[in-house]
Coordinates of N, CA and C in Angstrom, one line a residue:
Chain E
X17 N -10.4 -19.2 1.2 CA -9.1 -18.7 0.8 C -8.5 -18.0 2.0
X18 N -7.8 -18.0 2.4 CA -7.2 -16.8 4.0 C -6.7 -15.4 3.6
X19 N -6.4 -15.7 1.7 CA -5.7 -14.2 1.6 C -4.4 -14.6 1.6
X20 N -4.2 -13.2 1.5 CA -2.4 -13.3 1.4 C -2.1 -13.3 3.4
X21 N -0.9 -14.1 3.4 CA -0.7 -14.4 4.7 C 0.4 -13.8 4.8
X22 N 1.0 -13.7 6.2 CA 2.0 -13.2 6.2 C 3.2 -13.6 7.5
X23 N 4.1 -14.2 7.8 CA 4.8 -14.2 9.0 C 6.0 -14.0 9.6
X24 N 6.3 -13.7 10.7 CA 5.8 -13.7 11.4 C 5.2 -12.4 11.8
X25 N 4.3 -12.8 13.0 CA 3.5 -11.1 12.9 C 4.4 -9.9 13.9
X26 N 5.0 -10.7 14.4 CA 5.8 -9.1 14.9 C 7.3 -10.2 15.4
X27 N 8.4 -9.4 15.4 CA 9.8 -9.7 15.0 C 10.6 -8.6 15.3
X28 N 11.5 -9.0 17.0 CA 12.5 -8.0 17.8 C 13.9 -8.6 17.6
X29 N 14.5 -7.9 16.7 CA 15.8 -8.3 16.0 C 17.2 -7.0 16.8
X30 N 18.6 -7.4 16.7 CA 19.2 -6.1 17.1 C 19.6 -5.6 15.9
X31 N 20.7 -4.6 16.1 CA 21.6 -3.8 15.2 C 22.4 -4.9 14.4
X32 N 22.3 -4.6 13.2 CA 23.4 -5.5 12.4 C 23.3 -7.1 12.7
X33 N 21.8 -7.7 13.0 CA 21.5 -8.9 12.5 C 21.0 -9.0 11.1
X34 N 20.3 -10.1 10.8 CA 19.6 -10.2 9.4 C 18.2 -10.8 9.9
X35 N 17.0 -10.6 9.2 CA 15.8 -11.0 8.9 C 15.3 -11.9 7.7
X36 N 14.3 -12.8 7.9 CA 13.4 -13.4 7.4 C 12.4 -12.9 7.2
X37 N 11.8 -12.1 6.5 CA 10.3 -12.3 6.3 C 9.3 -13.0 5.2
X38 N 8.3 -13.7 5.1 CA 7.5 -14.6 4.8 C 6.0 -14.0 4.3
X39 N 5.6 -14.3 2.9 CA 4.3 -14.2 2.4 C 3.9 -15.4 1.5
X40 N 3.0 -15.5 1.8 CA 1.6 -16.2 0.9 C 0.9 -15.6 -0.1
X41 N 1.3 -15.9 -1.0 CA -0.1 -15.3 -1.9 C -1.7 -15.5 -1.6
X42 N -2.4 -14.8 -2.1 CA -3.6 -15.4 -2.3 C -4.0 -15.8 -3.5
X43 N -4.8 -17.2 -3.3 CA -4.7 -18.3 -4.4 C -4.8 -17.6 -5.5
X44 N -4.2 -18.2 -6.5 CA -4.6 -17.8 -8.3 C -2.8 -16.6 -8.3
X45 N -2.8 -16.0 -7.3 CA -1.9 -14.9 -7.8 C -0.5 -15.2 -7.7
X46 N 0.1 -14.9 -9.3 CA 1.5 -15.0 -9.1 C 2.5 -14.0 -9.3
X47 N 2.1 -12.8 -8.6 CA 3.2 -11.6 -8.5 C 3.0 -11.2 -7.4
X48 N 4.0 -11.1 -6.3 CA 4.3 -10.8 -5.2 C 4.9 -9.1 -5.3
X49 N 4.5 -8.4 -4.5 CA 5.2 -6.8 -4.5 C 5.6 -6.8 -2.9
X50 N 6.7 -6.2 -2.3 CA 6.8 -5.7 -1.0 C 6.8 -4.3 -0.4
X51 N 6.4 -4.0 0.7 CA 6.7 -2.4 1.0 C 7.2 -2.8 2.6
X52 N 7.6 -1.2 2.5 CA 8.0 -0.7 3.9 C 7.0 0.2 4.4
X53 N 6.3 0.3 5.9 CA 5.4 1.2 5.8 C 6.0 1.7 7.4
X54 N 7.2 2.5 7.5 CA 7.1 3.3 8.8 C 6.5 4.2 9.4
X55 N 6.3 4.2 10.6 CA 5.4 4.8 11.3 C 4.9 6.7 11.0
X56 N 3.7 6.5 10.3 CA 3.2 7.7 10.0 C 3.1 8.1 8.6
X57 N 3.4 6.9 8.1 CA 3.8 7.4 6.6 C 3.4 5.9 5.4
X58 N 3.3 6.2 4.4 CA 2.4 5.4 3.4 C 3.4 4.2 3.4
X59 N 2.9 3.0 2.7 CA 3.6 2.2 2.1 C 5.1 2.4 1.1
X60 N 5.8 2.4 1.2 CA 7.1 2.3 0.1 C 7.1 1.1 -0.6
X61 N 7.5 1.1 -1.7 CA 7.4 0.0 -3.0 C 9.0 -0.5 -2.2
X62 N 9.3 -1.8 -1.9 CA 10.7 -2.0 -2.1 C 11.1 -3.1 -3.3
X63 N 10.5 -4.1 -3.6 CA 10.2 -4.7 -5.2 C 9.3 -5.5 -5.2
X64 N 9.2 -6.2 -6.5 CA 8.3 -7.4 -6.8 C 9.1 -8.1 -7.5
X65 N 8.2 -9.6 -7.2 CA 8.6 -10.7 -7.9 C 7.7 -11.4 -8.4
X66 N 7.8 -11.7 -10.1 CA 7.0 -12.2 -10.9 C 7.9 -13.9 -11.4
X67 N 7.4 -15.1 -11.5 CA 8.4 -16.3 -12.2 C 9.2 -16.2 -11.4
X68 N 9.6 -15.8 -10.0 CA 10.7 -16.0 -9.3 C 11.7 -15.1 -9.7
X69 N 11.5 -13.9 -10.5 CA 12.7 -13.4 -10.4 C 12.7 -11.6 -10.6
X70 N 13.0 -10.9 -9.4 CA 13.0 -9.3 -8.9 C 12.5 -8.6 -10.7
X71 N 11.6 -8.2 -10.5 CA 11.4 -7.5 -11.8 C 11.1 -6.2 -11.7
X72 N 10.8 -5.6 -10.5 CA 10.9 -4.4 -10.3 C 11.5 -4.0 -9.1
X73 N 12.4 -2.8 -8.9 CA 12.6 -2.6 -7.6 C 12.8 -0.9 -7.2
X74 N 12.5 -0.6 -6.2 CA 12.5 0.7 -5.3 C 13.6 0.7 -5.0
X75 N 14.0 2.3 -4.0 CA 15.2 2.7 -3.5 C 15.5 2.5 -2.5
X76 N 15.6 1.2 -2.8 CA 16.2 0.6 -1.3 C 17.7 0.1 -1.5
X77 N 18.4 -0.2 -0.7 CA 19.9 -0.5 -0.3 C 20.0 -2.3 -0.8
X78 N 21.1 -2.5 -1.0 CA 21.6 -4.2 -1.6 C 21.3 -4.8 -0.9
X79 N 20.9 -4.4 0.6 CA 20.3 -4.8 2.0 C 19.3 -5.6 2.2
X80 N 18.6 -5.3 1.2 CA 16.7 -5.7 1.2 C 17.1 -6.8 -0.3
X81 N 16.6 -7.9 0.2 CA 16.4 -8.8 -1.0 C 15.7 -9.8 -0.8
X82 N 15.5 -10.0 -2.1 CA 13.8 -11.5 -1.6 C 14.1 -12.6 -2.9
X83 N 13.1 -13.3 -2.5 CA 12.9 -14.6 -3.2 C 11.6 -14.8 -3.3
X84 N 11.2 -15.5 -4.5 CA 10.3 -16.2 -4.9 C 10.1 -17.7 -5.5
X85 N 9.8 -18.3 -4.6 CA 9.5 -19.7 -5.2 C 8.3 -20.0 -5.8
X86 N 8.7 -21.8 -6.5 CA 7.9 -22.0 -7.5 C 6.2 -22.0 -7.3
X87 N 6.0 -22.5 -5.9 CA 4.5 -22.3 -5.3 C 4.2 -20.1 -5.0
X88 N 5.2 -19.4 -5.5 CA 4.8 -18.5 -6.0 C 4.7 -17.2 -4.3
X89 N 5.3 -18.0 -3.2 CA 5.4 -17.2 -2.0 C 6.4 -16.9 -1.9
X90 N 6.8 -16.3 -0.6 CA 7.9 -14.8 -1.4 C 8.5 -14.9 -0.1
X91 N 9.7 -14.4 -0.1 CA 10.6 -14.1 1.2 C 10.9 -12.7 0.9
X92 N 11.2 -11.8 1.6 CA 12.3 -10.5 2.0 C 13.3 -11.1 3.1
X93 N 14.2 -10.6 2.9 CA 15.4 -10.7 3.4 C 16.0 -8.9 3.5
X94 N 16.4 -9.2 4.7 CA 17.2 -7.6 5.3 C 18.4 -8.0 6.1
X95 N 19.7 -8.0 5.3 CA 21.0 -8.2 6.2 C 21.6 -6.9 6.6
X96 N 22.1 -6.8 7.5 CA 23.0 -6.1 8.4 C 22.1 -4.6 8.9
X97 N 21.1 -5.2 10.0 CA 20.2 -4.1 10.2 C 20.5 -2.7 10.9
X98 N 19.7 -1.6 10.4 CA 19.8 -0.8 11.4 C 18.6 -0.2 11.8
X99 N 19.1 1.0 12.7 CA 17.5 1.1 14.0 C 16.4 1.5 12.8
X100 N 16.4 2.3 11.3 CA 15.7 2.7 10.6 C 15.2 1.6 9.9
X101 N 15.1 0.6 9.8 CA 14.7 -0.4 9.4 C 13.3 -0.9 10.3
X102 N 13.2 -0.4 11.0 CA 12.4 -0.7 11.9 C 11.1 0.0 11.4
X103 N 9.8 -0.8 11.0 CA 8.9 -0.8 10.1 C 7.5 -2.0 9.8
X104 N 6.5 -1.4 9.8 CA 5.9 -2.4 9.3 C 6.0 -3.3 7.9
X105 N 6.0 -4.0 7.6 CA 6.6 -4.6 6.1 C 5.3 -5.4 5.8
X106 N 4.8 -4.9 4.5 CA 3.7 -5.5 4.2 C 3.9 -6.6 2.9
X107 N 3.1 -6.9 2.3 CA 3.5 -7.9 1.4 C 2.0 -7.9 0.5
X108 N 1.9 -7.9 -0.8 CA 0.9 -7.7 -1.6 C 0.8 -8.6 -2.8
X109 N 0.0 -9.4 -2.7 CA 0.1 -10.3 -3.8 C -1.3 -9.6 -5.3
X110 N -0.7 -10.1 -6.3 CA -1.7 -9.9 -7.6 C -1.6 -10.8 -8.6
X111 N -2.7 -11.2 -9.5 CA -2.9 -11.9 -10.7 C -2.0 -11.3 -11.9
X112 N -0.8 -11.0 -12.0 CA -0.2 -10.2 -12.9 C -0.2 -8.7 -12.6
X113 N -0.4 -8.1 -13.4 CA -0.6 -6.3 -13.5 C -1.8 -5.6 -12.7
X114 N -2.3 -6.6 -11.9 CA -4.1 -6.2 -11.9 C -3.9 -6.2 -10.4
X115 N -4.9 -5.6 -10.0 CA -5.1 -5.1 -8.8 C -4.3 -5.9 -7.3
X116 N -4.0 -5.4 -6.2 CA -3.1 -6.0 -5.6 C -3.7 -6.0 -4.0
X117 N -3.9 -6.9 -3.2 CA -4.2 -7.7 -2.6 C -3.2 -7.6 -1.2
X118 N -3.5 -6.3 -0.2 CA -2.5 -6.7 0.9 C -2.7 -7.5 1.9
X119 N -1.7 -8.2 2.5 CA -1.6 -8.9 3.8 C -1.2 -7.9 4.9
X120 N -1.6 -8.4 6.2 CA -1.7 -8.4 7.6 C 0.0 -7.3 7.8
X121 N 0.7 -7.6 7.1 CA 2.3 -6.9 7.9 C 3.0 -7.5 8.5
X122 N 4.2 -7.5 8.8 CA 4.9 -8.3 9.6 C 5.6 -6.8 10.5
X123 N 5.3 -6.8 11.7 CA 6.2 -5.1 12.4 C 7.4 -5.9 12.7
X124 N 8.2 -5.5 12.1 CA 9.9 -5.5 12.8 C 10.1 -4.5 13.6
X125 N 10.7 -4.9 14.7 CA 11.5 -3.6 15.6 C 12.8 -3.7 15.5
X126 N 14.1 -3.3 15.4 CA 15.1 -3.4 15.6 C 16.1 -2.3 16.7
X127 N 16.3 -3.2 17.7 CA 16.9 -2.2 18.9 C 18.4 -2.2 19.2
Chain V
X4 N 10.1 13.0 -11.6 CA 9.9 11.3 -10.6 C 8.2 11.9 -10.2
X5 N 7.9 11.0 -9.8 CA 6.5 10.6 -9.4 C 6.2 10.5 -8.3
X6 N 4.9 11.6 -7.8 CA 5.1 11.3 -6.1 C 3.7 11.6 -5.8
X7 N 2.6 11.1 -4.9 CA 1.5 11.4 -3.7 C 1.7 12.2 -3.1
X8 N 0.4 13.5 -3.2 CA 0.5 14.2 -2.3 C -1.0 14.1 -1.6
X9 N -0.7 13.8 0.1 CA -2.3 13.9 0.7 C -1.9 15.0 1.7
X10 N -2.5 16.1 1.4 CA -1.9 17.1 2.6 C -2.6 17.3 4.0
X11 N -3.7 16.8 4.2 CA -4.2 16.7 5.3 C -3.9 15.3 6.2
X12 N -3.6 15.3 7.2 CA -2.9 14.0 8.0 C -4.0 13.5 8.4
X13 N -4.7 14.9 9.2 CA -5.9 14.1 10.0 C -7.3 15.2 9.2
X14 N -8.3 14.3 9.3 CA -9.5 15.3 8.8 C -11.0 14.7 9.9
X15 N -11.6 15.6 10.1 CA -12.4 15.1 11.0 C -13.7 15.8 10.6
X16 N -15.0 15.3 10.3 CA -16.0 15.7 9.8 C -17.6 15.4 10.2
X17 N -18.2 15.8 11.1 CA -20.2 15.4 11.4 C -20.4 14.3 10.1
X18 N -21.0 13.3 10.9 CA -21.8 12.6 10.5 C -22.8 13.0 10.1
X19 N -22.8 12.6 8.5 CA -23.8 13.3 7.3 C -23.6 14.6 6.4
X20 N -22.2 15.1 7.1 CA -22.1 16.3 6.4 C -20.6 15.5 5.2
X21 N -20.6 16.6 4.1 CA -20.0 15.9 3.2 C -18.4 15.6 3.6
X22 N -17.6 14.9 2.9 CA -16.4 14.8 3.1 C -15.7 15.0 1.6
X23 N -14.6 15.6 1.7 CA -13.6 15.3 0.6 C -12.2 15.2 1.1
X24 N -11.4 14.0 0.3 CA -10.1 13.8 1.0 C -9.1 13.8 -0.3
X25 N -8.4 14.7 -0.2 CA -7.6 15.4 -1.5 C -6.2 14.3 -1.4
X26 N -5.8 14.6 -2.6 CA -5.1 14.1 -3.2 C -4.4 14.7 -4.3
X27 N -3.0 15.3 -4.5 CA -2.4 15.3 -6.1 C -1.3 14.5 -6.0
X28 N -1.3 14.1 -7.1 CA 0.0 13.5 -7.6 C 0.5 14.5 -9.1
X29 N 1.9 13.8 -8.8 CA 3.2 14.4 -10.4 C 3.7 13.0 -10.6
X30 N 3.5 13.1 -12.3 CA 3.9 11.3 -13.0 C 4.1 12.0 -14.5
X31 N 4.9 11.6 -14.8 CA 5.5 12.3 -16.7 C 4.5 11.6 -17.4
X32 N 3.7 10.6 -16.8 CA 3.2 9.4 -18.3 C 1.6 9.5 -17.8
X33 N 1.4 8.3 -17.9 CA -0.2 8.2 -18.2 C -0.1 7.6 -16.7
X34 N -1.6 8.5 -15.8 CA -1.3 7.8 -14.4 C -2.6 7.0 -14.3
X35 N -2.7 6.1 -13.4 CA -3.4 5.6 -12.7 C -3.5 5.6 -11.1
X36 N -5.2 6.1 -11.1 CA -4.8 6.5 -9.4 C -5.7 5.7 -8.8
X37 N -5.7 5.5 -7.6 CA -6.2 4.6 -6.8 C -6.3 4.9 -5.1
X38 N -8.0 4.2 -4.6 CA -7.7 5.0 -2.9 C -7.6 3.7 -2.1
X39 N -7.2 3.5 -1.4 CA -6.7 2.4 -0.4 C -7.4 2.9 0.5
X40 N -8.2 1.9 1.7 CA -8.4 2.1 3.2 C -8.1 1.0 4.2
X41 N -7.9 1.7 5.2 CA -7.3 0.6 6.0 C -8.2 1.0 7.4
X42 N -9.3 -0.1 7.7 CA -10.3 0.3 9.0 C -9.5 -0.1 10.1
X43 N -9.9 -0.2 11.4 CA -9.3 0.0 12.8 C -8.6 -1.9 12.8
X44 N -7.9 -1.9 13.1 CA -7.4 -3.9 13.2 C -7.2 -4.3 11.7
X45 N -7.5 -3.7 11.0 CA -8.2 -4.7 9.3 C -6.7 -4.3 8.4
X46 N -6.9 -4.8 7.6 CA -5.4 -5.0 6.2 C -5.6 -4.0 5.5
X47 N -5.2 -3.5 4.6 CA -5.1 -2.4 4.0 C -6.1 -2.9 2.5
X48 N -6.7 -2.4 1.9 CA -7.8 -2.6 0.9 C -8.4 -1.8 0.1
X49 N -7.9 -2.1 -0.9 CA -8.7 -1.3 -2.2 C -10.3 -1.0 -2.2
X50 N -10.7 1.0 -2.2 CA -11.6 1.2 -2.3 C -12.4 1.3 -3.4
X51 N -11.0 2.4 -4.3 CA -11.9 1.8 -5.6 C -10.1 2.6 -6.5
X52 N -10.5 2.9 -7.8 CA -9.9 2.8 -8.9 C -10.7 3.5 -10.1
X53 N -9.4 4.5 -10.2 CA -10.4 5.7 -11.3 C -11.1 5.3 -12.9
X54 N -9.9 3.9 -13.1 CA -10.3 3.6 -14.4 C -11.3 2.5 -14.6
X55 N -12.4 2.2 -13.3 CA -13.7 1.8 -13.3 C -14.4 2.7 -13.0
X56 N -14.1 4.1 -12.4 CA -15.6 5.3 -12.3 C -16.7 4.5 -11.7
X57 N -16.3 3.7 -10.9 CA -17.2 3.3 -10.0 C -17.5 4.0 -8.9
X58 N -18.6 3.8 -7.8 CA -18.8 4.3 -6.3 C -19.0 3.2 -5.4
X59 N -18.1 3.5 -4.9 CA -17.9 2.2 -3.5 C -18.2 2.8 -2.0
X60 N -19.4 2.2 -1.6 CA -19.5 3.2 -0.1 C -20.0 4.3 -0.4
X61 N -20.5 4.6 -1.3 CA -20.8 6.0 -1.6 C -19.4 6.8 -1.8
X62 N -18.5 6.5 -1.9 CA -17.3 7.0 -2.4 C -17.2 7.4 -3.6
X63 N -16.4 8.3 -4.3 CA -16.6 8.7 -5.8 C -15.1 9.7 -5.8
X64 N -14.5 9.0 -6.9 CA -13.1 10.1 -7.5 C -12.9 10.2 -9.0
X65 N -13.0 11.8 -9.0 CA -12.7 11.8 -10.6 C -11.0 12.1 -10.8
X66 N -10.0 11.4 -11.7 CA -9.3 12.1 -11.9 C -9.0 13.0 -12.8
X67 N -8.6 14.5 -11.9 CA -8.3 15.6 -12.7 C -7.3 15.7 -13.6
X68 N -6.6 15.9 -14.5 CA -5.5 15.8 -15.2 C -4.6 17.4 -15.3
X69 N -6.0 18.0 -15.4 CA -5.5 19.5 -15.4 C -4.9 19.9 -13.9
X70 N -5.8 19.9 -13.1 CA -4.9 19.9 -11.8 C -4.4 19.0 -10.8
X71 N -4.0 17.6 -12.1 CA -3.0 16.3 -11.3 C -3.8 15.8 -10.4
X72 N -5.0 15.9 -10.2 CA -6.0 15.2 -8.1 C -6.5 14.3 -8.8
X73 N -6.6 13.6 -7.5 CA -7.3 12.7 -7.6 C -8.3 12.6 -6.2
X74 N -9.4 13.5 -6.1 CA -9.8 13.7 -5.0 C -10.7 12.4 -4.2
X75 N -10.9 12.5 -3.0 CA -12.4 11.4 -2.8 C -13.2 12.0 -1.9
X76 N -14.2 11.7 -2.6 CA -15.7 12.6 -1.8 C -16.7 12.0 -1.9
X77 N -17.7 11.9 -0.3 CA -18.1 11.1 -0.5 C -19.9 12.3 0.5
X78 N -21.0 12.1 -0.9 CA -21.8 13.7 -0.4 C -22.0 13.5 1.5
X79 N -22.5 12.2 2.3 CA -22.9 12.1 3.7 C -22.0 11.3 4.0
X80 N -21.1 11.8 4.9 CA -20.3 11.0 6.0 C -21.2 9.6 6.6
X81 N -20.7 8.8 7.2 CA -21.1 7.8 8.3 C -19.8 7.7 8.8
X82 N -20.1 7.4 10.0 CA -19.4 6.5 11.4 C -18.5 5.7 11.1
X83 N -19.0 4.6 10.2 CA -18.4 3.5 9.5 C -17.3 4.0 8.5
X84 N -17.2 5.1 8.2 CA -16.5 5.8 7.1 C -15.0 6.0 7.9
X85 N -15.2 6.2 9.3 CA -13.7 6.5 10.4 C -12.3 5.4 9.9
X86 N -11.2 5.8 9.2 CA -10.5 5.0 9.0 C -9.2 5.6 8.1
X87 N -8.4 5.2 7.6 CA -7.0 5.8 7.5 C -7.2 5.7 5.9
X88 N -7.5 6.4 5.0 CA -6.9 6.6 3.8 C -6.1 7.2 3.1
X89 N -5.5 6.0 2.3 CA -4.2 6.5 1.4 C -4.6 6.4 0.0
X90 N -4.2 7.5 -1.0 CA -4.2 7.7 -2.4 C -2.8 7.1 -2.9
X91 N -2.8 6.2 -3.9 CA -1.6 5.7 -5.1 C -2.0 5.8 -6.0
X92 N -0.8 5.8 -6.7 CA -0.3 5.7 -8.2 C 0.3 4.7 -8.4
X93 N -0.2 3.9 -9.4 CA 0.8 3.0 -10.3 C 1.3 3.3 -11.2
X94 N 3.1 2.6 -11.1 CA 3.7 3.4 -12.6 C 3.5 2.2 -13.7
X95 N 3.8 2.1 -14.4 CA 4.0 0.7 -15.3 C 5.0 -0.5 -15.3
X96 N 4.0 -1.3 -15.2 CA 5.1 -2.7 -14.2 C 4.4 -3.0 -12.9
X97 N 3.1 -2.0 -12.4 CA 2.3 -2.3 -11.5 C 3.2 -2.3 -10.2
X98 N 4.2 -1.1 -10.1 CA 5.0 -0.9 -9.3 C 3.8 0.8 -8.6
X99 N 3.3 0.6 -7.1 CA 2.8 1.9 -6.6 C 3.3 2.5 -5.8
X100 N 3.1 3.8 -5.7 CA 3.6 5.3 -5.1 C 2.0 5.3 -3.9
X101 N 2.2 5.3 -2.9 CA 1.9 5.9 -1.7 C 1.7 7.3 -1.0
X102 N 0.6 7.8 -1.1 CA 1.0 9.0 0.0 C 1.0 8.9 1.2
X103 N 1.1 9.6 2.0 CA 0.9 9.5 3.8 C -0.2 9.3 4.5
X104 N -1.2 9.2 3.7 CA -2.4 9.4 4.2 C -3.3 10.3 5.1
X105 N -4.3 9.8 4.9 CA -5.1 10.8 6.0 C -6.1 10.0 6.6
X106 N -6.4 10.2 7.7 CA -6.9 9.7 8.7 C -8.1 10.8 9.1
X107 N -9.4 9.8 8.4 CA -10.2 10.3 8.8 C -11.5 10.5 9.9
X108 N -12.1 11.2 10.7 CA -12.9 10.3 11.9 C -14.1 10.9 11.5
X109 N -15.1 10.4 11.6 CA -16.5 11.4 11.5 C -17.5 11.2 12.8
X110 N -17.7 12.4 13.0 CA -18.1 12.6 14.1 C -19.6 12.3 14.5
X111 N -20.4 11.6 15.4 CA -21.4 11.2 15.6 C -22.6 12.2 16.2

């Protein structure tokens, strides 16, 4: 088991564009959470998906949306990118409400 | 509102010295606290959780509800302990709140 995987590793976009980040959970995990980690900060919770539905959401605008597929993999979409969206985006998976395992992250740079 | 505070961004100790990484929290409910660690060029990983009351790699942490603290301690620091440490609080529904992290450097 490769654990939680994320793609791509790095991404560069310009303001106003849209981006999609992908996450494959650890085998046997059905819950996926997304976090944004700005430079020098701790991870901030964006939202969590379980059974293909958004179950919890942090304090992020509607420009941030997501999806979970039947195989439990997940996507994070961000529309109308702003410079401030530049960050490391982390995906974490868990078997329900148990311990979360983190992926390596996707580094997004918005120019 | 819930909040996790790690007052030290940087902490340096000599090898063999005791180390304490501070964490304070505010939460109106019953908190569940965690420590996560990130070694250089590795992903964030769980170090310990307060409900398990276990010692991992010599680290311990006790939840003090009176002082709303969950400090991480180790009696004798090792060079391999150099890493970024994050304190986190789990809210009902598996939503985590992280502190800003403390970068620990153990000096040989």
